[in-house]
Short mmCIF file of C-alpha atoms in Angstrom, two decimals:
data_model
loop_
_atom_site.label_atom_id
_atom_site.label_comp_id
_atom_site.label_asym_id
_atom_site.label_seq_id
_atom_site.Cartn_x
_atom_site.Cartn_y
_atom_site.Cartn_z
CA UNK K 1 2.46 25.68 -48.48
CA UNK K 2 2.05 27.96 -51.55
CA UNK K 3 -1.78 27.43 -51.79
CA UNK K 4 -3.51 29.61 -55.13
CA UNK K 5 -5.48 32.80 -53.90
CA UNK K 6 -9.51 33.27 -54.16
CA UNK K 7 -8.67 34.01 -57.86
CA UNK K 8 -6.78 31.07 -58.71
CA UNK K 9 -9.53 28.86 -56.92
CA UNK K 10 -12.11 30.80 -59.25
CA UNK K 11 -10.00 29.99 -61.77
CA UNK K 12 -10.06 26.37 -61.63
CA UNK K 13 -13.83 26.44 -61.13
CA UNK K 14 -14.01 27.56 -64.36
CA UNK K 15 -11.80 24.84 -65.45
CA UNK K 16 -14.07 22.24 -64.14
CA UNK K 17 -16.31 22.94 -67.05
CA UNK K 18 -13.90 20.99 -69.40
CA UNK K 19 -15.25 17.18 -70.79
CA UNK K 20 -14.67 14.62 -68.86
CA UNK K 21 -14.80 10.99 -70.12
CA UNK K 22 -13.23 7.76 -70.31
CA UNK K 23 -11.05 6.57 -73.07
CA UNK K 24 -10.09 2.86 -73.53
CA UNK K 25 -7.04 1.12 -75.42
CA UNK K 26 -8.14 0.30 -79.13
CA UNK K 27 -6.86 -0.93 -82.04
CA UNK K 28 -5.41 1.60 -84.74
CA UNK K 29 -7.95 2.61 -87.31
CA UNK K 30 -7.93 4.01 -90.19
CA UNK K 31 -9.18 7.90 -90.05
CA UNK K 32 -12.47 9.26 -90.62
CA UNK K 33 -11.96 11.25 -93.56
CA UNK K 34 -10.25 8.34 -94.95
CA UNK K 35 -12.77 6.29 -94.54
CA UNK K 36 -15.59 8.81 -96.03
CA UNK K 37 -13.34 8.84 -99.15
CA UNK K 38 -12.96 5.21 -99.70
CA UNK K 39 -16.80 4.24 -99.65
CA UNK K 40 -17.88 7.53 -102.01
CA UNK K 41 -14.67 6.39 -104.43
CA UNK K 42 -16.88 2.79 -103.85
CA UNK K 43 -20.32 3.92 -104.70
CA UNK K 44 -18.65 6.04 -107.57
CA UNK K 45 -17.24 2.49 -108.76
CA UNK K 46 -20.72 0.81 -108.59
CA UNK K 47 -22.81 4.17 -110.19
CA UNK K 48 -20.19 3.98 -113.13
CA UNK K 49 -20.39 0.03 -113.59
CA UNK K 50 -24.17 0.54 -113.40
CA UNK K 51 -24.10 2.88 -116.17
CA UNK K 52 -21.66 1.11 -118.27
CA UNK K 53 -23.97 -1.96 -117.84
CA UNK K 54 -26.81 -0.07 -119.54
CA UNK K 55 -24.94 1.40 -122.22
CA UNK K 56 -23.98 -2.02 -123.07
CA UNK K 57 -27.54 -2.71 -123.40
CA UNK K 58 -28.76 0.57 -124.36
CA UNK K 59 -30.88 -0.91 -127.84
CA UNK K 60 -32.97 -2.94 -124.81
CA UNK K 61 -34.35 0.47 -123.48
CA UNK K 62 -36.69 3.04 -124.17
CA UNK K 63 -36.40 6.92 -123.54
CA UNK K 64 -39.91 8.68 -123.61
CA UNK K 65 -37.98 11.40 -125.19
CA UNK K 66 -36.26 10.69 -127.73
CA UNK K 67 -36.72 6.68 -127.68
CA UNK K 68 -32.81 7.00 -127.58
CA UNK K 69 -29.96 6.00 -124.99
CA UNK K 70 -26.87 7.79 -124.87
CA UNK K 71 -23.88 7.82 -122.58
CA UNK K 72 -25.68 10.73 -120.54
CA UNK K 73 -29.01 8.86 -120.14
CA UNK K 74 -26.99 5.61 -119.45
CA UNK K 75 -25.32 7.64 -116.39
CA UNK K 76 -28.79 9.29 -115.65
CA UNK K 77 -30.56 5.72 -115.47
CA UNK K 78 -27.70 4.51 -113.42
CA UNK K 79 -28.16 7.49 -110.82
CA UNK K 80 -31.88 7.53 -110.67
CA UNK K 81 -31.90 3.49 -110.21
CA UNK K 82 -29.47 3.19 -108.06
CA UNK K 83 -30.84 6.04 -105.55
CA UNK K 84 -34.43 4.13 -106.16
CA UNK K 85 -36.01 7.31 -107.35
CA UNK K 86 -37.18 5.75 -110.45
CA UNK K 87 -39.07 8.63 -112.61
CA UNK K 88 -39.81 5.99 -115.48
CA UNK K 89 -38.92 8.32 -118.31
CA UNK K 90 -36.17 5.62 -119.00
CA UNK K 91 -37.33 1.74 -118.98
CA UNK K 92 -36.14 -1.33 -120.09
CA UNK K 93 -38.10 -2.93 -122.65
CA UNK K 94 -36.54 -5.80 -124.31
CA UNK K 95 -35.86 -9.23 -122.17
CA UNK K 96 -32.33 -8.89 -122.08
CA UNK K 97 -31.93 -5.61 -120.39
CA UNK K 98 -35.04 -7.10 -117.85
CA UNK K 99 -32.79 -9.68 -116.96
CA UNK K 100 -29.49 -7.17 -116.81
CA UNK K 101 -31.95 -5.40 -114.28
CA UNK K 102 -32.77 -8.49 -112.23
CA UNK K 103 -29.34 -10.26 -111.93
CA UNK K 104 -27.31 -7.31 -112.26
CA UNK K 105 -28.86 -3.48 -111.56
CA UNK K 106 -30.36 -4.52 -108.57
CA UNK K 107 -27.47 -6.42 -106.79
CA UNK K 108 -25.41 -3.22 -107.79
CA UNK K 109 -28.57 -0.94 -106.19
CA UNK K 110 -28.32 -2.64 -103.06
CA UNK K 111 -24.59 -2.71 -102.65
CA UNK K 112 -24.88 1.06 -103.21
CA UNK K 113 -27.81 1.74 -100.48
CA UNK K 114 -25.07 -0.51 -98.25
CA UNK K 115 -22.15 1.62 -99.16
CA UNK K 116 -24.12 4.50 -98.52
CA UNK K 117 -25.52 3.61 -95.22
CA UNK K 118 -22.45 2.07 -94.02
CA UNK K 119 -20.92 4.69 -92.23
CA UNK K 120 -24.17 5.76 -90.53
CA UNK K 121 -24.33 1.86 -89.40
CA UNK K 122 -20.79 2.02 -88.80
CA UNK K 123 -21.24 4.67 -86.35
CA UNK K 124 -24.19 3.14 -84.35
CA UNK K 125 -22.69 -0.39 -84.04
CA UNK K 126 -18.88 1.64 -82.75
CA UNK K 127 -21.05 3.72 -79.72
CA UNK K 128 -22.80 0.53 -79.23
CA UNK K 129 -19.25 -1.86 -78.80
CA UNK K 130 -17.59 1.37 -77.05
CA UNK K 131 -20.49 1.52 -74.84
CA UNK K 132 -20.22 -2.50 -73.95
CA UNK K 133 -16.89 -2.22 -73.87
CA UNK K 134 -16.67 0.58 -71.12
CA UNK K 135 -19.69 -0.94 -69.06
CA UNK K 136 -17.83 -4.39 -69.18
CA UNK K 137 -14.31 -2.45 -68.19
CA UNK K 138 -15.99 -0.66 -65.15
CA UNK K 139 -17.80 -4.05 -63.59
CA UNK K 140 -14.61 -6.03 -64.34
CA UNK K 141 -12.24 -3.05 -62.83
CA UNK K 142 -10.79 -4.04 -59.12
CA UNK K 143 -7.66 -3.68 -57.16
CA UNK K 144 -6.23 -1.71 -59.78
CA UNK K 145 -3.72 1.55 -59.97
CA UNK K 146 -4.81 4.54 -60.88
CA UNK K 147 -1.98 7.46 -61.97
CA UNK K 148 -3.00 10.92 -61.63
CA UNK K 149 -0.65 12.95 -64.25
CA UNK K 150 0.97 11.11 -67.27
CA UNK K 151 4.07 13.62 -67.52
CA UNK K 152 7.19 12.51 -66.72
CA UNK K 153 6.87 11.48 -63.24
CA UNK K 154 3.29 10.00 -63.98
CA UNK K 155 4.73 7.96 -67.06
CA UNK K 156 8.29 6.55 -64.92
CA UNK K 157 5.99 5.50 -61.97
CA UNK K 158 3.92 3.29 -64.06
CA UNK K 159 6.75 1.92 -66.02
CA UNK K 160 8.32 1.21 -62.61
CA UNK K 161 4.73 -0.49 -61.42
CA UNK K 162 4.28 -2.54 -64.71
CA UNK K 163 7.97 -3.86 -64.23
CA UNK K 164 6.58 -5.87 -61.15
CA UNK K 165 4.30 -7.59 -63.65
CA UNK K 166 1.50 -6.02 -63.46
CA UNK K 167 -1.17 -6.08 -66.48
CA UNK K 168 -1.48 -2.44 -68.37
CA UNK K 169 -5.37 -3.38 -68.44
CA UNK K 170 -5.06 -2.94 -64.87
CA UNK K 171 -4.12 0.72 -65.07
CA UNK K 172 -6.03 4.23 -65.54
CA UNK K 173 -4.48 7.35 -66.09
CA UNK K 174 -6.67 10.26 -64.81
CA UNK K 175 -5.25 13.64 -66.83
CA UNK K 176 -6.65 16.96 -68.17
CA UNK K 177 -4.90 16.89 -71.12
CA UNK K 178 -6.29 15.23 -74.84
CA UNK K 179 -3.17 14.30 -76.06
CA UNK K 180 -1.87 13.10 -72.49
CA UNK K 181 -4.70 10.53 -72.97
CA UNK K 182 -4.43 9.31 -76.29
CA UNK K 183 -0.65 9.06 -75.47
CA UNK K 184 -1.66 7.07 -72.73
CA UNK K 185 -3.94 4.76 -74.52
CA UNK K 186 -1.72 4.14 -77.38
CA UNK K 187 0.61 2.13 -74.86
CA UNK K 188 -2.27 0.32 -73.91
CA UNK K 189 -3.27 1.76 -70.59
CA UNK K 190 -7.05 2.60 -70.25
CA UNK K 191 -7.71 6.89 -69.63
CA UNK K 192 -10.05 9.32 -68.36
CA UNK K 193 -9.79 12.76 -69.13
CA UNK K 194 -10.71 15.54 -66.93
CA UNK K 195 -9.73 17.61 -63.46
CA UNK K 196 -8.39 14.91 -61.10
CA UNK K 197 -9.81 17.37 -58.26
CA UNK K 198 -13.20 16.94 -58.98
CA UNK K 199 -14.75 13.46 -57.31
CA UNK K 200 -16.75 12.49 -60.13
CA UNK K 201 -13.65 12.43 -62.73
CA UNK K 202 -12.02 10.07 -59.92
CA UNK K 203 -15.21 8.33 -59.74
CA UNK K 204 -15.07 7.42 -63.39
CA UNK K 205 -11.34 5.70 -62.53
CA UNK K 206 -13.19 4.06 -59.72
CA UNK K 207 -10.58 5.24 -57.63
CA UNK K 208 -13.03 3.67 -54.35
CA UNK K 209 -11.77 0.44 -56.01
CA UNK K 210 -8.09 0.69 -56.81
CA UNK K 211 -5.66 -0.76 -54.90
CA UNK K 212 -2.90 2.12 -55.08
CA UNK K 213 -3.39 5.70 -56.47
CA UNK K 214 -0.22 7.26 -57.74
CA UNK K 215 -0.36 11.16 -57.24
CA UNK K 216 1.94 13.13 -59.87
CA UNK K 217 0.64 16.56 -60.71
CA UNK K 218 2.87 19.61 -62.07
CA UNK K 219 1.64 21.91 -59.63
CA UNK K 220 1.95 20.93 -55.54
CA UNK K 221 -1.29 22.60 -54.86
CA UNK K 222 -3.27 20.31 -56.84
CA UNK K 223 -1.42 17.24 -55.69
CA UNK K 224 -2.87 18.19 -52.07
CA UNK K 225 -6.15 19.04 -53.43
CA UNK K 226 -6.35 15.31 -55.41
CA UNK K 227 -4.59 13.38 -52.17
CA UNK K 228 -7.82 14.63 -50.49
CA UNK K 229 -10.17 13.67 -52.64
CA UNK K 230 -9.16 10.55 -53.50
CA UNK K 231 -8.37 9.69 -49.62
CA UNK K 232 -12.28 10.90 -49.00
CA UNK K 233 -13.20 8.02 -51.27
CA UNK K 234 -11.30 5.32 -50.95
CA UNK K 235 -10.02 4.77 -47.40
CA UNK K 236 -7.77 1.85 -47.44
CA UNK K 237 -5.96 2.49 -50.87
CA UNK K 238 -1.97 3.04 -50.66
CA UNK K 239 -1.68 6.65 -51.95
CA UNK K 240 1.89 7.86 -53.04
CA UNK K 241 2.13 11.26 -54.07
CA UNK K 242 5.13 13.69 -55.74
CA UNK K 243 5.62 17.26 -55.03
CA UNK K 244 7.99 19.32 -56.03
CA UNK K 245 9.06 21.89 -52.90
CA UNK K 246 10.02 19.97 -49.56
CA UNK K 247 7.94 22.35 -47.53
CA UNK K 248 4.86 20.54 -49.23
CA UNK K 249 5.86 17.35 -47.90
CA UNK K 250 3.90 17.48 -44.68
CA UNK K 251 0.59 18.94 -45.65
CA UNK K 252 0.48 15.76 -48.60
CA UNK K 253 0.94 13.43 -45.45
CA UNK K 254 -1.94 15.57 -43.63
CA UNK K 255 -3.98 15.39 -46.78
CA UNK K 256 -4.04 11.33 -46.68
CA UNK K 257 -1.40 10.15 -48.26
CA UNK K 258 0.94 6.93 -47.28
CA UNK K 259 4.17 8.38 -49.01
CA UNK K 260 5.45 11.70 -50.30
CA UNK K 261 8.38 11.51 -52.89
CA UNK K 262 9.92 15.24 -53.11
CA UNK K 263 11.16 15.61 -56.77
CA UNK K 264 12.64 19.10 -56.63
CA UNK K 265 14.97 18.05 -53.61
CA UNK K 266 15.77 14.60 -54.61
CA UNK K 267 17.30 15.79 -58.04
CA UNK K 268 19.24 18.61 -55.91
CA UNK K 269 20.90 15.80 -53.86
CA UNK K 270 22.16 13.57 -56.74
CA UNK K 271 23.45 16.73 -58.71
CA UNK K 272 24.94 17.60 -55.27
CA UNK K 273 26.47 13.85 -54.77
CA UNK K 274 27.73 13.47 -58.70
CA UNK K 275 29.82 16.81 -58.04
CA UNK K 276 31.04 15.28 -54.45
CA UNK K 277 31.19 12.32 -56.18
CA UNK K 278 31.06 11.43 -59.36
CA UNK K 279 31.38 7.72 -58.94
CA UNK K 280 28.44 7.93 -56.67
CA UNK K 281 26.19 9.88 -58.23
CA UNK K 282 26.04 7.00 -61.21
CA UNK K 283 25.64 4.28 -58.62
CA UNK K 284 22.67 6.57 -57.55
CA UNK K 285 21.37 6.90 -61.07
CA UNK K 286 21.98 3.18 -61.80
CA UNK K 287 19.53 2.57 -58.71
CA UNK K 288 16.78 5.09 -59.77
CA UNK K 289 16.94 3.34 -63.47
CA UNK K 290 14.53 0.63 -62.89
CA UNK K 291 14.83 -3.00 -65.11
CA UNK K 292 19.01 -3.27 -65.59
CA UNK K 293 21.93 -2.83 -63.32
CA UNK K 294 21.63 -2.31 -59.58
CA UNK K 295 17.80 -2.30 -58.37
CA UNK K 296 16.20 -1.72 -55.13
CA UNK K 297 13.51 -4.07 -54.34
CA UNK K 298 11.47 -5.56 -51.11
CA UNK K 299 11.10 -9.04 -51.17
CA UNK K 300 9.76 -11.39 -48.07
CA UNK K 301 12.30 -12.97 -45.80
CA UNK K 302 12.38 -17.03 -46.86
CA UNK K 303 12.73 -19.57 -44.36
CA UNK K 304 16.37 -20.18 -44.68
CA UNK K 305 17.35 -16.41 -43.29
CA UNK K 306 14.91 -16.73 -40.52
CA UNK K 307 17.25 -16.75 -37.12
CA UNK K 308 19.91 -15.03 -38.72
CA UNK K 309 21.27 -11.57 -38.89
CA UNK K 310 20.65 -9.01 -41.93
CA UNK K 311 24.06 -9.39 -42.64
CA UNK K 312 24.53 -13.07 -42.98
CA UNK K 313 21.97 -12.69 -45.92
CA UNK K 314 23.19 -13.27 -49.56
CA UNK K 315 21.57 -9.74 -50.71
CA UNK K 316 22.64 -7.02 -49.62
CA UNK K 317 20.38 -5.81 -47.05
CA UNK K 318 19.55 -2.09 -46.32
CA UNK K 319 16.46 -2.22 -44.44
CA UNK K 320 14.07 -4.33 -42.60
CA UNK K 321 10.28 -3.56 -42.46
CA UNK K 322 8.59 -5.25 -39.61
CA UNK K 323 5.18 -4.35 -38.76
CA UNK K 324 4.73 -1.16 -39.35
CA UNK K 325 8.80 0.06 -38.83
CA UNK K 326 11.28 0.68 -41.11
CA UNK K 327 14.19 -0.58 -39.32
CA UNK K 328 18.30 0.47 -40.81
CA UNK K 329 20.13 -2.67 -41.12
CA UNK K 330 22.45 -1.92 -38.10
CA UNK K 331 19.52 -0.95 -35.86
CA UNK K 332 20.14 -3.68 -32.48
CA UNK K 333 16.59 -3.74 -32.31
CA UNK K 334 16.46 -6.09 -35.42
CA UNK K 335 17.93 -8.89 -34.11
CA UNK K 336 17.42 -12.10 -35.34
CA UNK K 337 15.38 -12.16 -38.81
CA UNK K 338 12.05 -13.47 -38.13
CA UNK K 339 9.55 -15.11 -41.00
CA UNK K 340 7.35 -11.99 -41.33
CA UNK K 341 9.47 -9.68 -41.84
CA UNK K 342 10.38 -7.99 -45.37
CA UNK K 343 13.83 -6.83 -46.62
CA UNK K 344 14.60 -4.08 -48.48
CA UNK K 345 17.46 -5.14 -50.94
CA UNK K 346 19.84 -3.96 -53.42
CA UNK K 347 19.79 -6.50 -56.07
CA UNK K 348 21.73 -6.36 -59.58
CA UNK K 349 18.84 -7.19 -62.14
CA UNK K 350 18.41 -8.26 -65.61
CA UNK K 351 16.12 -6.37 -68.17
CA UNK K 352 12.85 -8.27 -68.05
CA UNK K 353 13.16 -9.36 -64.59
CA UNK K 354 10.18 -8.92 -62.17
CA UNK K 355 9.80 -8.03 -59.20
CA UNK K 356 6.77 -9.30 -56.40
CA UNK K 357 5.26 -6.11 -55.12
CA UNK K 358 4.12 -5.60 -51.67
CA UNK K 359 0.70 -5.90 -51.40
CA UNK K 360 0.70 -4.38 -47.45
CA UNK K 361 -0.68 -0.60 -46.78
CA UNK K 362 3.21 1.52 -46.48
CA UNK K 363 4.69 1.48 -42.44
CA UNK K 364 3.69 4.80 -41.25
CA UNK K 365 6.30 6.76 -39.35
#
């Protein structure tokens, strides 16, 4: 196991210190700056209409001044009213422009005080709903999978996991990575952001509630580091986890988890089979490529195979889990199919199909 030095471990302290928090699906928005322009173009709308207003009515008022209104004080009125500083050098005096002030200036005053303190509201009443929204995600969060990396191997698992039907809602991706995350929760899937090695990040998944935690770092030696973490909380979960040099394999098993999928090797053995064999290699890929073509899939044994052998089925029948074995389809020790036992299959599927997961913890060797 190639395990970082003191250094590396320092390190990775020191990368600990990066924000954590969680980051929910949301509609798209429109952006902040955007927004900002749109409501000062707005309030520029209602100051000119204000002053334009005035002008039209400009014999109706006084200036202390020059007992004159031009353009200039029409605009200076307009500013000075609508910001309800109100120095009185300017008044209305006739009963018209009264009236334009009653029915019309101050409508247009308070739109303006809205428009202003819109955004400010804006912002309040968003970190309120966020805040609702992530207290009513974490008490309604339960048997639910949690991915830890969203690269490739992160992102194929859950596509693979969501093909058996299950909801996005009911998935969190834990990654370090800003742009991992919003990637994430622009397909819909809920995100935290922060080292997966540190408890409290898993915490904030509520990985001591999910049902299956899928382990898919780029580096092997924080894939051990994560499997133990996330086995210290949550006991019973089904933990899978990817590495990428076989040697690994064990001390991921050691380190809690049910399942240990070696990426590095696996791709060396269909590149090695499609030169052998060119025609089997794509029968290999075909499998791999979940939702069309040739899938694998465990599905219960029904009551009309029970008694027979896994031969006389009408899949074609590769394995047979009972209990806690993984039996090959010619082991004699299968015998006769009984009701609890599950078959692993290779099925030809259509895209859309879905598959039943198995709920069960994974047979252990």
């Amino acid at each position: 196991m190639k395990l970082p030095g003191h250094d590396a471990i320092a390190r990775q302290a020191g990368e600990h210190l990066v924000t954590q928090r969680v980051k929910l699906p949301r509609k798209v928005v429109e952006r902040p700056i955007r927004q900002v322009v749109k409501r000062l173009l707005m309030a520029l709308l209602v100051l000119v209409a204000t002053a334009l207003v005035v002008y039209a009515d400009r014999d109706g008022y006084q200036d202390n001044s020059d007992s004159s209104v031009d353009l200039l004080d029409a605009f200076y009125y307009a500013t000075v009213t609508l910001s309800t500083t109100g120095y009185g050098d300017i008044t209305p005096v006739s009963d018209s422009a009264r009236l334009t002030n009653i029915f019309v200036v101050t409508p247009l005053r308070v739109l303006f005080l809205i428009i202003l303190v819109g955004t400010t509201l804006e912002v309040l009443t968003e970190r309120t709903r966020e805040e609702w929204r992530l207290n009513r995600w974490r008490s309604a969060l339960r048997e639910h999978t949690v991915v830890i990396g969203f690269g490739t191997k992160g992102r194929s698992a859950v596509q693979t996991v969501c093909a058996t039907g299950l909801r996005k809602e009911q998935v969190v991706v834990v990654d370090p990575s800003a742009k991992v995350i919003d990637a994430a929760t622009a397909e819909g899937f809920a995100g935290v952001m922060g080292d997966a090695t540190r408890s409290e990040v898993l915490k904030r998944a509520e990985v001591h509630r999910a049902r299956q935690i899928i382990i898919a770092p780029q580096r092997d030696d924080t894939a051990v580091l994560v499997t133990l973490t996330a086995r210290q909380l949550n006991r019973s979960a089904k933990i899978v986890a990817a590495v990428r040099e076989e040697e690994n394999a064990p001390l991921l098993r050691q380190s809690g988890a049910d399942a240990v999928i070696t990426s590095a090797s696996a791709a060396g053995r269909l590149l090695g089979l499609s030169v052998l064999s060119p025609a089997a290699g794509m029968v290999m890929e075909d499998l791999i490529h979940q939702g069309s073509g040739l899938d694998i899939v465990e599905r219960p044994v029904v009551r009309a195979e029970v008694g027979r052998k896994p031969r006389e089925t009408d899949d074609l029948v590769v394995s047979v889990v009972r209990g806690h074995r993984v039996l090959g389809y010619d082991d004699p020790s299968i015998g006769d199919l009984q009701l609890t036992d599950r078959l692993i299959t290779i099925v030809r599927v259509t895209p859309g199909a879905r598959i039943t997961p198995d709920t069960r913890p994974l047979p252990h060797e």
